[in-house]
Coordinates of C-alpha atoms and ligand atoms in Angstrom, one line a residue:
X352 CA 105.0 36.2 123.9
X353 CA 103.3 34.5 127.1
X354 CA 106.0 34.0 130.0
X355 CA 106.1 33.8 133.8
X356 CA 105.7 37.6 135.7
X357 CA 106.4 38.0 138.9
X358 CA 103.6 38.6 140.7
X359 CA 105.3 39.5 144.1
X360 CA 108.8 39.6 146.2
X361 CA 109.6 38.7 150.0
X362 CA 112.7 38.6 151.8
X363 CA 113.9 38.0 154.5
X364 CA 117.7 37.8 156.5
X365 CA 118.4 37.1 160.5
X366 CA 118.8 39.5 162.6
X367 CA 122.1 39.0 164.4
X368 CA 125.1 40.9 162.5
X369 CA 128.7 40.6 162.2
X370 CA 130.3 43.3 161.1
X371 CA 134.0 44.4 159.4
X372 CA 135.0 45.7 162.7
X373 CA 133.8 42.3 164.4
X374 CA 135.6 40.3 161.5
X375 CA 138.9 42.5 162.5
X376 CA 139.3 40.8 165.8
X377 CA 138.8 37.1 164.8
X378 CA 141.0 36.7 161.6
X379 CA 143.8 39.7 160.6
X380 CA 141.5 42.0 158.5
X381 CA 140.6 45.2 158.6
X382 CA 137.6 47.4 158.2
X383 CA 139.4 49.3 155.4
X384 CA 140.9 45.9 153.3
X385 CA 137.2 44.7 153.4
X386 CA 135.5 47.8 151.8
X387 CA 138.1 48.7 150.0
X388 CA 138.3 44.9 148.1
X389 CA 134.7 44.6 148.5
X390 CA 132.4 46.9 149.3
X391 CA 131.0 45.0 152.5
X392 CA 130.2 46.4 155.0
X393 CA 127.8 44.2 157.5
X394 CA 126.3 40.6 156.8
X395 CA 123.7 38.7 158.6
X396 CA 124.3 35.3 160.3
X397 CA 122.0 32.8 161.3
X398 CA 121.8 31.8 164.8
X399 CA 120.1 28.2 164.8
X400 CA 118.0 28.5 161.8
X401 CA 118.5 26.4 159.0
X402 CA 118.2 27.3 155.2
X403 CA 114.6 26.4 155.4
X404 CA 113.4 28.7 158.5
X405 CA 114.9 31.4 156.3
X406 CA 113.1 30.3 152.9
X407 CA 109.8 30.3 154.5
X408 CA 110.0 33.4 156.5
X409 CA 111.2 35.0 153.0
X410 CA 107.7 32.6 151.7
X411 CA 105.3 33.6 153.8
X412 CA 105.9 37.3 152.9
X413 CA 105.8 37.0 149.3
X414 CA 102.6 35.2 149.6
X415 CA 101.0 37.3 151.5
X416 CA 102.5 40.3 149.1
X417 CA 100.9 38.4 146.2
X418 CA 97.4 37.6 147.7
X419 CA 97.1 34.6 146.2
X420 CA 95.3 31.3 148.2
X421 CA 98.4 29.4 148.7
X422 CA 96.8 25.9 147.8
X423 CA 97.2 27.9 144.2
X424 CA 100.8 27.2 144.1
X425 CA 101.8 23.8 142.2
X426 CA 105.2 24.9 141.7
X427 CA 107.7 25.2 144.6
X428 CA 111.9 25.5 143.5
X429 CA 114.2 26.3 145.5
X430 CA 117.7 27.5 144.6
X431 CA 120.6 27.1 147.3
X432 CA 124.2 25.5 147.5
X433 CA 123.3 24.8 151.4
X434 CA 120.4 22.9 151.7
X435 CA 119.2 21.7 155.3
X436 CA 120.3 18.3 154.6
X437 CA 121.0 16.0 151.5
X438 CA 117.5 14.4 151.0
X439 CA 114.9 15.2 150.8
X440 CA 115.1 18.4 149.3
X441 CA 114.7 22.0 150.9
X442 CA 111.9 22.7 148.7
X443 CA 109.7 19.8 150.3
X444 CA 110.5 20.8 153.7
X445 CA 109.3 24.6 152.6
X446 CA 106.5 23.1 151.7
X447 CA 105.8 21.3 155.1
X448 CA 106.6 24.1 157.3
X449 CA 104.2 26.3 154.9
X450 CA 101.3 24.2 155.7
X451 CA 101.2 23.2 152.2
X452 CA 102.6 19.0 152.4
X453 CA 99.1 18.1 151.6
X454 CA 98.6 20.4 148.2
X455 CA 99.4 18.8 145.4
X456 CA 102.5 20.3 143.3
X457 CA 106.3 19.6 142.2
X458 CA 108.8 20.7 145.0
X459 CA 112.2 20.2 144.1
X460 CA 115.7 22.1 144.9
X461 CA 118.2 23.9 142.2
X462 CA 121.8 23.6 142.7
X463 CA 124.0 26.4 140.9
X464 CA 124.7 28.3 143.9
X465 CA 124.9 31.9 142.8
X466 CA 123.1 31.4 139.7
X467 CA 120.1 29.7 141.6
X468 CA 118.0 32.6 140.6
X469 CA 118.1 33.0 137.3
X470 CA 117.8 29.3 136.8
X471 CA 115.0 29.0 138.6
X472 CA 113.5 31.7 136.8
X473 CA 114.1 29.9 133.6
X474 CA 113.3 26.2 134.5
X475 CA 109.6 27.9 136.2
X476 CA 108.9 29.5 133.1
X477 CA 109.1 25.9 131.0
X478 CA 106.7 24.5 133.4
X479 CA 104.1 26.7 134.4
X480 CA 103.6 27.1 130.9
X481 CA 102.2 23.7 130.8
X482 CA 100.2 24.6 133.8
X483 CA 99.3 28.4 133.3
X484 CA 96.7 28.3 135.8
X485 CA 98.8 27.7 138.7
X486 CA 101.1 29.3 140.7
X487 CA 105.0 29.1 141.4
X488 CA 106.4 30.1 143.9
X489 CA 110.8 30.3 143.7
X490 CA 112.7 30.5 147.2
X491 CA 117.0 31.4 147.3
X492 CA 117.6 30.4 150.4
X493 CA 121.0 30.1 152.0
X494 CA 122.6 30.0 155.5
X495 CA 126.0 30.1 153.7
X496 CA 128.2 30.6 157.8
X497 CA 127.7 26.9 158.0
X498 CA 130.3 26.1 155.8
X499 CA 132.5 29.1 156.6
X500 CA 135.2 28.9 158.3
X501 CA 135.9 31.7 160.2
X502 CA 139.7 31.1 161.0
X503 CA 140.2 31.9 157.0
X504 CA 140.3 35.4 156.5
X505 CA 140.2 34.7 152.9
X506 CA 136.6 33.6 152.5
X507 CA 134.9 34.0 155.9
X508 CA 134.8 37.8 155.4
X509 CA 132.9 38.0 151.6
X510 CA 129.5 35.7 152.7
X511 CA 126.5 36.1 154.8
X512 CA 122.7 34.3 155.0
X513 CA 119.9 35.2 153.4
X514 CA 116.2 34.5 151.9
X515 CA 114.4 36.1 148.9
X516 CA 111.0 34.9 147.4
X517 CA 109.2 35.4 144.2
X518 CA 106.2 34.3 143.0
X519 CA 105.3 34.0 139.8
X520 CA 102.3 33.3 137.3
X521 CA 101.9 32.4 134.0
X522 CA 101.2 35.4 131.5
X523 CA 100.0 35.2 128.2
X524 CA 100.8 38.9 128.1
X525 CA 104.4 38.4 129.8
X526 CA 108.0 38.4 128.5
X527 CA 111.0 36.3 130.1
X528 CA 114.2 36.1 127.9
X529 CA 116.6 33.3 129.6
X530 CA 120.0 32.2 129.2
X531 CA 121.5 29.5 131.7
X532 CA 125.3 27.9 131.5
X533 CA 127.8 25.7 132.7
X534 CA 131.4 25.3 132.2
X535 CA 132.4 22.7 134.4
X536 CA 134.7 23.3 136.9
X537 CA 135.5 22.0 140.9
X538 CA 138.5 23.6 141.7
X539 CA 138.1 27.2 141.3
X540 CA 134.7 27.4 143.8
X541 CA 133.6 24.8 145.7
X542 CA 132.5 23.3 148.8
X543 CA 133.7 19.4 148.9
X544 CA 131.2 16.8 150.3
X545 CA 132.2 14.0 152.7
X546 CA 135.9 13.0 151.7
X547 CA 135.7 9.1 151.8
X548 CA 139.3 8.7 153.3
X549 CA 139.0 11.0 156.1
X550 CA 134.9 11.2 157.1
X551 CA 135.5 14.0 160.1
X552 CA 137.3 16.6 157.7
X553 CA 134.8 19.7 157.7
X554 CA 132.8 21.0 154.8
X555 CA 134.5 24.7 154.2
X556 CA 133.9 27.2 150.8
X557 CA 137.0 26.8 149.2
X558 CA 137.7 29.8 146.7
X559 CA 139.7 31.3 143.8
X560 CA 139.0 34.7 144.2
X561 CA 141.2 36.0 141.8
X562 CA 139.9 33.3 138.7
X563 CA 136.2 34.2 140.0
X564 CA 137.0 37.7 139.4
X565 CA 138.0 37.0 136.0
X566 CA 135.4 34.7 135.2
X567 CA 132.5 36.8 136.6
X568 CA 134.1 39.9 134.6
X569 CA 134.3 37.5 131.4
X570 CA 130.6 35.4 131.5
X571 CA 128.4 38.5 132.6
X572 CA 128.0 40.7 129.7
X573 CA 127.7 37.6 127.3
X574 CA 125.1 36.8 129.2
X575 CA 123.6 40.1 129.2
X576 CA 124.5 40.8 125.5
X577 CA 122.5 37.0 124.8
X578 CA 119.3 37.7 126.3
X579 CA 118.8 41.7 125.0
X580 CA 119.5 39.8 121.9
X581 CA 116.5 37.2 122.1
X582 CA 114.8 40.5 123.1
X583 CA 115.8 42.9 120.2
X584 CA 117.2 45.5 122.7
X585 CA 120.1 47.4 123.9
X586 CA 121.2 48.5 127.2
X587 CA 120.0 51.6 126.8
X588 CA 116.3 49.9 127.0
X589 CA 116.8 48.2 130.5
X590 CA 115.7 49.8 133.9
X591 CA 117.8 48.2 135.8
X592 CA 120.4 45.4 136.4
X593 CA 120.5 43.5 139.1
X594 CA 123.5 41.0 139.5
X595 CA 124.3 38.5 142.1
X596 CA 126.1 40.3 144.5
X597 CA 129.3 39.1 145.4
X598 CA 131.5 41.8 144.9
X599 CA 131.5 46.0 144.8
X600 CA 134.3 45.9 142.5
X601 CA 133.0 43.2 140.4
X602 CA 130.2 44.8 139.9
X603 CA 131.8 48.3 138.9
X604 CA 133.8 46.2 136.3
X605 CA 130.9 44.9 134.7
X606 CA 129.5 48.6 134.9
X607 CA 132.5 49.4 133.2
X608 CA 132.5 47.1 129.9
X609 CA 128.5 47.7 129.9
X610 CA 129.3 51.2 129.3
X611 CA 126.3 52.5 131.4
X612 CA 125.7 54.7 134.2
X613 CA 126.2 53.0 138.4
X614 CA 122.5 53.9 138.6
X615 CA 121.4 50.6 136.3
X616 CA 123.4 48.4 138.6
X617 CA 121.5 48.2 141.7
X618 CA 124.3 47.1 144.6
X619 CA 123.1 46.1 148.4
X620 CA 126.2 44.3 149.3
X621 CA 127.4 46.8 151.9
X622 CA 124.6 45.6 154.5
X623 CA 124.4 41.8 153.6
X624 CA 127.7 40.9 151.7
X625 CA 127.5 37.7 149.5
X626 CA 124.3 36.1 150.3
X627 CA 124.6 33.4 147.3
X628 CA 121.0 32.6 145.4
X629 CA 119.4 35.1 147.7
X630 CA 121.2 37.7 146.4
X631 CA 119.0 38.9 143.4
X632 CA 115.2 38.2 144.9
X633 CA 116.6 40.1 147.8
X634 CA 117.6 42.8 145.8
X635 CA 114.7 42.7 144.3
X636 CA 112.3 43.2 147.4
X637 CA 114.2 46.0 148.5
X638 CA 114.0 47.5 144.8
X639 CA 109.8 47.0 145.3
X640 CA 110.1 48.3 149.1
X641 CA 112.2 51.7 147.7
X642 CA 109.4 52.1 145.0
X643 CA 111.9 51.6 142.4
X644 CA 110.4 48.8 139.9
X645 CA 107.3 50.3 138.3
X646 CA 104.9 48.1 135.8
X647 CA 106.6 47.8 132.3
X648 CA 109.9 48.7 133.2
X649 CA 112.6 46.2 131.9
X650 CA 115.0 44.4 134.6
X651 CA 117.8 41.9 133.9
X652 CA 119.0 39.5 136.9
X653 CA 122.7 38.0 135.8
X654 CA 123.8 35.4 138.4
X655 CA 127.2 33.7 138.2
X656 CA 129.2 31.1 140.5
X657 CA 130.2 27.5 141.3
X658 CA 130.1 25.2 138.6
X659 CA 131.0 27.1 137.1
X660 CA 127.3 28.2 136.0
X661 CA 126.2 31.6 134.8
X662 CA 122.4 33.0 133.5
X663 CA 120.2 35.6 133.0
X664 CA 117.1 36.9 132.6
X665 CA 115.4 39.9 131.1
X666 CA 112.1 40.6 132.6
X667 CA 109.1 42.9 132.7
X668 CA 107.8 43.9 135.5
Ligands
ACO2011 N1 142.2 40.8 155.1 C1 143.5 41.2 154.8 N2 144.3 40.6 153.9 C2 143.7 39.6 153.2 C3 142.4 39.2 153.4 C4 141.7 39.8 154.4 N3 140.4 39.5 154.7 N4 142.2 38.1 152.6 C5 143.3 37.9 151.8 N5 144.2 38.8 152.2 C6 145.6 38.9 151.8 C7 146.1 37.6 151.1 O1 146.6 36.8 152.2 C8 147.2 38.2 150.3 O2 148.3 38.4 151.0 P1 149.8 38.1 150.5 O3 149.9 39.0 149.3 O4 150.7 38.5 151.6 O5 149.8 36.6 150.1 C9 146.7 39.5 149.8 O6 145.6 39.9 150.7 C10 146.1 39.4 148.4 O7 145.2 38.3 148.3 P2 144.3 38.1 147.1 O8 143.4 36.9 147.3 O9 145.1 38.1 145.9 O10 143.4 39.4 147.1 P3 142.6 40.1 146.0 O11 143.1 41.4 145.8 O12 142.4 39.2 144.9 O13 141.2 40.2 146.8 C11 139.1 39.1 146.8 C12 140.5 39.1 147.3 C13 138.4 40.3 147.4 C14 138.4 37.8 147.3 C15 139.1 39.2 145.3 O14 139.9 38.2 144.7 C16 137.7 39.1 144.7 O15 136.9 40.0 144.9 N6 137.4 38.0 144.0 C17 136.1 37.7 143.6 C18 135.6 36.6 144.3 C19 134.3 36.7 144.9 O16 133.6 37.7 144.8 N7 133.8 35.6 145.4 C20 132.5 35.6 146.0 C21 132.1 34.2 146.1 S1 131.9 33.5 144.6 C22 130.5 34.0 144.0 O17 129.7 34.5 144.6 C23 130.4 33.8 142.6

């Protein structure tokens, strides 16, 4: 059909940890209320680097992964709800610190949070298909503890930072089925911006975990069920599944009304929690790194979160 493939994966997520234990003594939690609500074990937190240090660390590798001459790439996106500040955009300071400000391409950043992935799977495709000799290269970046708050047991213990990279070609020989959504909505997740009476108020995730259960229960398997549609496919004819990870028992839901086996839902959320965007291209890497994703086999990535946006996409690897 002639789609984008991606060509290779790189990841990357700092090194300092907090763990449940750690969580336990500043906010009343527990190891066992964690796990037990969410299957998280350990996530990582920056220390001093911004969502751009992480997206090009998570860069370099895929590049390198991918052999390509970097000057190649004339696509650069980047998907993240935290950006390092609000202009100019993530993706053209990525392109700076990659040595790359001088190479000609379009460098621009993707907000739909958790959905970042899939979107930026979808919007890539539509472009390098005018372009197919170049190269695109998609970054998730997020450094979600800056607007934690860590007093708010709530939300601080579900999120952590991470980076995964893809990049991706043009393929005459490729397939990419695509679904993207919104249904607009600012009060069940969201992060508010500067509040114009009271300009010293912080930035925090607020959250409806109970209506983001429901909704990610609700929107994922439409979303699955659209693209193995456009593909003329059933479940049974996926490798693997990879959703956003936010949450163990979302996740097993989902499982549940797919009526397939764990195994097609790969889950890393014990060691990194909810890493946003990042979430599926870092799933991904460790997918390629385990030797799990051979050529042919048939993957769907399913993101979902504020907006309320939701997508997928059914690849080949
Ligand atoms: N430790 C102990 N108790 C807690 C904690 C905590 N960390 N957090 C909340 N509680 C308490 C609440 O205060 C409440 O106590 P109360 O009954 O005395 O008022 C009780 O636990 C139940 O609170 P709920 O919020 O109703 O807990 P719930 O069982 O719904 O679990 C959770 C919360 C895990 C967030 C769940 O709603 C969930 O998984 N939602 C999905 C949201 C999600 O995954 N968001 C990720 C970000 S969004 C995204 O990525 C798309």
């Amino acid at each position: 059909m002639g789609a984008i493939k991606i060509l290779a994966t790189g990841a990357y997520a700092p090194e300092h940890t907090l763990d449940n234990d750690q969580l336990s003594q500043m906010v009343d939690t527990s190891d066992e209320w964690i796990f037990s609500r969410t299957g998280m074990k350990v996530r990582h937190i920056s220390q001093g680097e911004n969502t751009s240090d992480l997206g090009v660390k998570a860069a370099r590798i895929a590049i390198q992964n991918s052999g390509i001459a970097p000057e190649k790439i004339g696509l650069l996106l980047v998907s993240t709800f935290t950006p390092d500040c609000y202009t100019p955009a993530t993706a053209c300071i990525i392109q700076e610190k990659l040595g790359l400000a001088q190479v000609p391409m379009m460098a621009f950043d993707i907000s739909a949070a958790c959905s970042g992935f899939p979107y930026a799977l979808k919007i890539a495709n539509a472009l390098l298909k005018e372009t197919p000799g170049q190269y695109g290269l998609i970054v998730s970046s997020e450094v979600i503890s800056k607007v934690v708050d860590y007093t708010d047991r709530s939300t601080c213990i579900l999120f952590g930072d991470a980076a995964g990279a893809v990049v991706v070609q043009y393929d005459e020989n490729a397939m990419l089925y695509t679904c993207a959504h919104s249904r607009a909505d600012k009060e069940t997740l969201y992060v508010p911006g500067v509040d114009m009476q009271d300009q010293t108020s912080p930035s925090y995730i607020y959250m409806n975990g109970r209506e983001v259960f429901k909704f990610a229960v609700e929107t994922v398997p439409q979303a699955i069920d659209e693209v193995l549609k456009q593909a003329g496919l059933t479940i049974d004819g996926i490798d693997y599944i990879v959703l956003h990870q936010a949450n163990a028992r979302i996740i097993a839901s989902i499982q549940k009304r797919l009526g397939c086996k764990s195994e097609k839902l790969y889950m890393n959320i014990a060691e990194y929690a909810n890493t946003s965007s990042a979430s599926i291209p870092v799933a991904l890497d460790e997918m390629v790194h385990k030797g799990m994703l051979k050529k042919g086999m048939k993957v769907v990535c399913v993101g979902f979160g504020a907006g309320l946006t939701w997508g997928a996409a059914l690849l080949e690897w």
